[in-house]
CSV table of C-alpha atoms in Angstrom, one decimal:
chain,number,residue,atom,x,y,z
A,219,MET,CA,127.7,104.0,83.7
A,220,ALA,CA,128.3,101.0,86.0
A,221,ILE,CA,131.8,99.9,86.8
A,222,VAL,CA,132.8,96.5,85.4
A,223,ASP,CA,134.1,94.2,88.1
A,224,VAL,CA,137.2,92.3,86.9
A,225,ARG,CA,138.9,89.6,88.9
A,226,ILE,CA,142.2,87.8,88.0
A,227,LEU,CA,143.1,84.2,88.9
A,228,VAL,CA,146.8,83.4,89.1
A,229,GLU,CA,148.7,80.2,90.0
A,230,GLY,CA,150.8,81.6,93.0
A,231,ALA,CA,151.8,84.5,95.1
A,232,SER,CA,154.7,85.5,92.8
A,233,ASP,CA,152.2,85.9,90.0
A,234,VAL,CA,150.1,88.3,92.2
A,235,GLU,CA,153.2,90.6,92.4
A,236,VAL,CA,153.9,90.5,88.7
A,237,VAL,CA,150.3,91.3,87.8
A,238,SER,CA,150.1,94.1,90.4
A,239,ARG,CA,153.2,95.8,89.0
A,240,ALA,CA,151.8,95.5,85.4
A,241,LEU,CA,148.5,97.2,86.6
A,242,GLN,CA,150.3,100.2,87.9
A,243,GLY,CA,150.8,101.7,84.5
A,244,LEU,CA,147.2,101.2,83.4
A,245,ALA,CA,144.4,103.8,83.9
A,246,LEU,CA,141.6,101.1,83.8
A,247,GLY,CA,139.0,103.2,85.6
A,248,SER,CA,139.2,106.2,83.2
A,249,GLU,CA,140.0,104.4,80.0
A,250,TYR,CA,137.9,101.2,80.3
A,251,ASN,CA,135.5,102.0,83.2
A,252,ILE,CA,136.7,98.8,85.0
A,253,THR,CA,138.2,98.0,88.3
A,254,ILE,CA,140.3,95.1,89.3
A,255,SER,CA,138.6,94.1,92.5
A,256,SER,CA,140.9,91.2,93.4
A,257,ILE,CA,143.8,89.0,92.3
A,258,ILE,CA,143.4,85.5,93.6
A,259,PRO,CA,146.4,83.1,93.8
A,260,THR,CA,145.0,79.5,93.8
A,261,THR,CA,144.8,76.3,91.8
A,262,ASN,CA,142.0,75.0,94.0
A,263,ILE,CA,138.7,74.8,92.2
A,264,ASP,CA,136.6,75.4,95.3
A,265,ILE,CA,138.5,78.4,96.4
A,266,ALA,CA,138.4,79.7,92.8
A,267,LYS,CA,134.7,79.3,92.7
A,268,SER,CA,134.1,81.2,95.9
A,269,ALA,CA,136.5,84.0,94.9
A,270,ALA,CA,135.2,84.4,91.3
A,271,ALA,CA,131.5,84.1,91.8
A,272,GLY,CA,129.5,87.1,90.5
A,273,ALA,CA,132.4,88.8,88.6
A,274,ASP,CA,131.6,90.6,85.4
A,275,LEU,CA,134.9,89.5,83.9
A,276,LEU,CA,137.2,86.8,85.1
A,277,ILE,CA,140.8,86.7,83.7
A,278,ILE,CA,142.6,83.4,84.2
A,279,ALA,CA,146.4,84.3,84.1
A,280,THR,CA,148.5,81.2,83.9
A,281,ASP,CA,151.9,80.3,82.4
A,282,ALA,CA,152.1,79.6,78.7
A,283,ASP,CA,153.3,76.1,79.3
A,284,ARG,CA,151.3,72.9,79.2
A,285,VAL,CA,150.6,72.9,82.9
A,286,GLY,CA,149.3,76.4,82.7
A,287,ARG,CA,147.1,75.6,79.7
A,288,GLU,CA,145.6,72.6,81.5
A,289,LEU,CA,144.9,74.6,84.6
A,290,ALA,CA,143.3,77.4,82.6
A,291,GLU,CA,141.0,74.9,80.7
A,292,ARG,CA,139.9,73.3,83.9
A,293,LEU,CA,139.1,76.6,85.6
A,294,PHE,CA,137.4,77.8,82.4
A,295,ASN,CA,135.1,74.8,82.4
A,296,GLU,CA,134.3,74.9,86.1
A,297,LEU,CA,133.7,78.7,86.4
A,298,GLY,CA,132.0,79.4,83.1
A,299,GLU,CA,128.5,79.6,84.6
A,300,MET,CA,129.5,81.6,87.7
A,301,VAL,CA,130.7,84.8,86.0
A,302,GLY,CA,129.7,87.1,83.2
A,303,HIS,CA,132.7,86.4,80.9
A,304,ILE,CA,136.0,84.5,81.2
A,305,GLU,CA,139.1,85.4,79.3
A,306,ARG,CA,142.5,83.6,79.2
A,307,MET,CA,145.8,85.6,79.8
A,308,LYS,CA,149.2,84.0,79.2
A,309,LEU,CA,152.0,85.0,81.4
A,310,PRO,CA,155.5,84.8,79.9
A,311,LEU,CA,157.7,81.9,80.9
A,312,GLY,CA,160.3,82.6,83.6
A,313,HIS,CA,158.5,85.6,85.0
A,314,ASP,CA,160.3,85.8,88.3
A,315,LEU,CA,160.4,89.2,90.0
A,316,GLU,CA,164.0,90.0,89.1
A,317,HIS,CA,163.8,89.2,85.4
A,318,VAL,CA,160.1,89.9,84.5
A,319,ASP,CA,159.3,92.1,81.6
A,320,VAL,CA,156.5,94.2,83.3
A,321,GLU,CA,155.7,96.0,80.0
A,322,LEU,CA,155.2,92.7,78.3
A,323,VAL,CA,152.8,91.6,81.1
A,324,ARG,CA,151.0,95.0,80.9
A,325,LYS,CA,150.6,94.6,77.1
A,326,GLU,CA,149.2,91.1,77.5
A,327,LEU,CA,146.8,92.4,80.1
A,328,LYS,CA,145.6,95.2,77.9
A,329,ASN,CA,145.2,92.8,75.0
A,330,THR,CA,143.2,90.5,77.2
A,331,LEU,CA,140.9,93.3,78.2
A,332,VAL,CA,140.5,94.3,74.5
A,333,ARG,CA,139.7,90.8,73.5
A,334,ALA,CA,137.1,90.6,76.2
A,335,GLY,CA,135.6,93.8,75.0
A,336,LEU,CA,135.6,92.7,71.3
A,337,LYS,CA,134.0,89.4,72.2
A,338,SER,CA,131.4,91.4,74.2
A,339,LEU,CA,130.8,93.5,71.1
A,340,GLN,CA,130.1,90.3,69.1
A,341,VAL,CA,127.2,89.5,71.4
A,342,LEU,CA,126.0,93.1,71.3
A,343,PRO,CA,123.4,92.6,68.5
A,344,GLU,CA,122.1,89.6,70.4
A,345,TYR,CA,122.1,91.7,73.6
A,346,MET,CA,120.3,94.6,71.8
A,347,GLU,CA,117.7,92.1,70.5
A,348,LEU,CA,117.2,90.7,74.0
A,349,ARG,CA,117.0,94.2,75.3
A,350,LYS,CA,114.4,95.0,72.8
A,351,GLN,CA,112.5,91.9,73.7
A,352,LEU,CA,112.9,92.8,77.4
A,353,LEU,CA,111.5,96.3,76.7
A,354,ASP,CA,108.6,94.8,74.8
A,355,VAL,CA,107.9,92.4,77.6
A,356,LYS,CA,108.2,95.2,80.1
A,357,GLY,CA,105.8,97.3,78.0
A,358,ARG,CA,103.3,94.4,77.9
A,359,TYR,CA,103.9,93.8,81.6
A,360,ASP,CA,103.2,97.5,82.4
A,361,GLN,CA,100.0,97.3,80.2
A,362,LEU,CA,98.9,94.1,81.9
A,363,ALA,CA,99.6,95.7,85.3
A,364,SER,CA,97.5,98.7,84.4
A,365,ASP,CA,94.8,96.5,83.0
A,366,TYR,CA,94.9,94.3,86.1
A,367,GLU,CA,94.6,97.4,88.3
A,368,ASN,CA,91.6,98.6,86.3
A,369,LEU,CA,90.1,95.2,86.4
A,370,TYR,CA,90.7,94.9,90.1
A,371,LYS,CA,88.9,98.2,90.7
A,372,GLU,CA,86.1,97.1,88.4
A,373,HIS,CA,86.0,93.8,90.3
A,374,GLU,CA,85.7,95.6,93.6
A,375,GLU,CA,82.9,97.7,92.2
A,376,LEU,CA,81.1,94.7,90.8
A,377,GLN,CA,81.6,92.8,94.0
A,378,LYS,CA,80.0,95.7,95.9
A,379,LYS,CA,77.1,95.9,93.4
A,380,TYR,CA,76.7,92.1,93.7
A,381,GLU,CA,76.5,92.2,97.5
A,382,GLU,CA,73.9,95.0,97.2
A,383,LEU,CA,71.9,93.1,94.6
A,384,HIS,CA,72.3,89.9,96.7
A,385,ALA,CA,70.9,91.7,99.7
A,386,GLU,CA,68.1,93.1,97.7
A,387,TYR,CA,67.4,89.6,96.3
A,388,LEU,CA,67.2,88.1,99.8
A,389,ARG,CA,64.9,90.9,100.8
A,390,LEU,CA,62.6,90.3,97.8
A,391,ARG,CA,62.7,86.6,98.3
A,392,ASN,CA,61.7,86.9,101.9
A,393,GLU,CA,59.0,89.4,100.9
A,394,ASN,CA,57.9,87.0,98.1
A,395,GLU,CA,57.7,84.1,100.5
A,396,GLY,CA,55.6,86.2,102.8
A,397,LEU,CA,53.3,87.1,99.9
A,398,ARG,CA,53.1,83.5,98.9
A,399,GLU,CA,52.1,82.5,102.4
A,400,LEU,CA,49.5,85.3,102.4
A,401,LEU,CA,48.1,84.2,99.0
A,402,ASP,CA,48.0,80.6,100.2
A,403,LYS,CA,45.7,81.8,103.0
A,404,LYS,CA,43.5,83.7,100.5
A,405,SER,CA,40.7,81.7,98.9
A,406,ARG,CA,39.9,81.6,95.2
A,407,PRO,CA,36.5,81.7,93.7
A,408,VAL,CA,34.8,78.3,94.2
A,409,LYS,CA,31.5,76.9,93.0
A,410,ILE,CA,28.8,77.1,95.5
A,411,ASP,CA,27.7,73.5,94.8
A,412,GLU,CA,31.1,72.1,95.3
A,413,ALA,CA,31.8,74.1,98.5
A,414,TRP,CA,28.4,73.0,99.9
A,415,LYS,CA,28.8,69.3,99.0
A,416,ASN,CA,32.2,69.2,100.6
A,417,LEU,CA,30.7,70.2,103.9
A,418,PHE,CA,27.2,68.7,103.7
A,419,PRO,CA,27.1,66.0,101.0
A,420,ALA,CA,23.7,64.7,102.0
A,421,GLU,CA,21.9,68.1,102.0
A,422,PRO,CA,20.5,69.8,99.0
A,423,VAL,CA,22.3,73.0,97.9
A,424,PRO,CA,20.4,76.2,98.9
A,425,ASN,CA,19.5,78.8,96.4
A,426,GLU,CA,22.3,81.3,95.7
A,427,ARG,CA,20.0,84.1,96.9
A,428,ILE,CA,20.1,82.7,100.4
A,429,PHE,CA,23.9,83.0,100.5
A,430,ALA,CA,23.7,86.6,99.3
A,431,ILE,CA,21.2,87.4,102.0
A,432,ALA,CA,23.4,85.8,104.6
A,433,VAL,CA,26.4,87.8,103.5
A,434,GLU,CA,24.4,91.0,103.8
A,435,LYS,CA,22.9,90.1,107.2
A,436,LEU,CA,26.2,89.0,108.7
A,437,GLY,CA,28.0,92.2,107.6
A,438,LEU,CA,30.4,90.3,105.3
A,439,ALA,CA,29.9,92.6,102.3
A,440,GLY,CA,33.2,93.3,100.7
A,441,LYS,CA,34.8,90.3,102.4
A,442,VAL,CA,32.6,87.7,100.7
A,443,VAL,CA,31.2,87.9,97.2
A,444,VAL,CA,28.4,85.6,95.8
A,445,GLY,CA,27.2,85.5,92.2
A,446,GLN,CA,27.0,83.5,89.0
A,447,GLY,CA,27.1,80.2,91.0
A,448,TYR,CA,30.4,81.1,92.7
A,449,ILE,CA,31.5,82.4,96.1
A,450,PHE,CA,34.7,84.2,96.9
A,451,ALA,CA,36.1,85.3,100.2
A,452,GLU,CA,39.3,87.0,101.4
A,453,GLU,CA,40.0,84.0,103.4
A,454,LYS,CA,38.8,80.5,102.6
A,455,GLU,CA,37.7,80.0,106.3
A,456,LEU,CA,35.0,82.6,105.8
A,457,ILE,CA,33.4,80.5,103.1
A,458,GLU,CA,33.2,77.5,105.4
A,459,GLU,CA,31.8,79.7,108.2
A,460,LEU,CA,29.2,81.2,105.9
A,461,MET,CA,28.2,77.7,104.7
A,462,LYS,CA,27.8,76.5,108.2
A,463,THR,CA,25.9,79.5,109.3
A,464,VAL,CA,23.5,79.1,106.3
A,465,TYR,CA,23.1,75.4,107.1
A,466,LEU,CA,22.4,76.1,110.8
A,467,SER,CA,19.9,78.8,109.8
A,468,LEU,CA,18.1,76.5,107.4
A,469,ALA,CA,18.0,73.7,110.0
A,470,ILE,CA,16.6,76.0,112.6
A,471,LYS,CA,14.0,77.4,110.2
A,472,GLU,CA,13.0,73.9,109.1
A,473,GLY,CA,12.7,72.8,112.8
A,474,LEU,CA,10.5,75.8,113.6
A,475,GLU,CA,8.3,75.0,110.6
A,476,GLU,CA,7.9,71.4,111.7
A,477,ASP,CA,7.1,72.5,115.2
A,478,LYS,CA,4.5,74.9,113.9
A,479,LYS,CA,2.9,72.2,111.8
A,480,THR,CA,2.8,69.8,114.7
A,481,GLY,CA,1.2,72.5,116.9
A,482,GLU,CA,-1.6,73.1,114.3
A,483,ILE,CA,-2.3,69.4,114.1
A,484,VAL,CA,-2.5,69.1,117.8
A,485,GLU,CA,-4.9,72.0,118.0
A,486,GLN,CA,-7.1,70.6,115.3
A,487,LYS,CA,-7.3,67.3,117.2
A,488,GLU,CA,-8.2,69.1,120.4
A,489,GLU,CA,-10.9,71.0,118.7
A,490,LYS,CA,-12.4,67.8,117.3
A,491,ALA,CA,-12.2,66.1,120.7
A,492,GLU,CA,-14.4,68.7,122.5
A,493,PRO,CA,-18.0,69.0,121.0
A,494,SER,CA,-19.3,72.4,120.3
A,495,LYS,CA,-22.4,73.9,122.1
A,496,GLU,CA,-24.6,73.2,119.1
A,497,GLU,CA,-23.5,69.6,119.0
A,498,ILE,CA,-24.4,69.2,122.7
A,499,GLU,CA,-27.8,70.7,122.1
A,500,ILE,CA,-28.4,68.4,119.1
A,501,ILE,CA,-27.4,65.4,121.2
A,502,GLU,CA,-29.6,66.4,124.0
A,503,ALA,CA,-32.5,66.9,121.6
A,504,GLU,CA,-32.1,63.5,120.1
A,505,LEU,CA,-32.0,61.9,123.5
A,506,LYS,CA,-35.4,60.9,125.0
A,507,PRO,CA,-36.0,61.2,128.8
A,508,GLU,CA,-36.8,57.5,129.1
A,509,GLU,CA,-33.5,56.7,127.5
A,510,LEU,CA,-31.7,58.6,130.0
A,511,GLU,CA,-33.4,56.5,132.7
């Protein structure tokens, strides 16, 4: 059990001697579990404040006359918030060292301590209620502290998972962007007519079979697919290259055919320009010798 710190304020040095002699016959430590830590002789408020601050019980011991009562009231008002409890003790009038009734002072001191104890008992129910509330608050605090610790651990675990998921998200996003770029490079099935007209708007669209043959001859099978009026390639550049190759092939073929036709016409003209042997003989037969002269 904690020792109760009791301090006594008196008016002068002679009062210190009187109170000290009265305390000699009291077993305060064993009977009341209290100790008188100091007896302060002063009427100065500032000194009293400094000396009394923090005491469990402050006893203001002044004379029973008007001056003593006024001093006790002033000290009571000034020091009430600085100590646990204040109690007034009246010293008998004319208490000089030669004529003092020490037993009377001792009795008054004991009564003062008893009054202080009884007043403390009056606030005991309130104290117990406050103690109960304190214990309830402490219980809630302990529960909240435990919940906080659990939540903090859960938060750390979730934070770790979040960081892992975030890293996975960034990886997948980068991978997705790479796939999107790859898909952007891939061509989609397009109509042969539209693809041809985009490149060669003034030229007629070749037969689909020609494109299929070109794919086979150029070794593009599997990379380029032709059918049902559509063409598909792994990369859209292949479609343009195939279209240009077909166009160039058709142009070369058409040029060769024109050259062949031109050659045949020339040959025919040449054949007509040179008379055959039979025609020469007929001409010679028709001509008369005299006409030759």
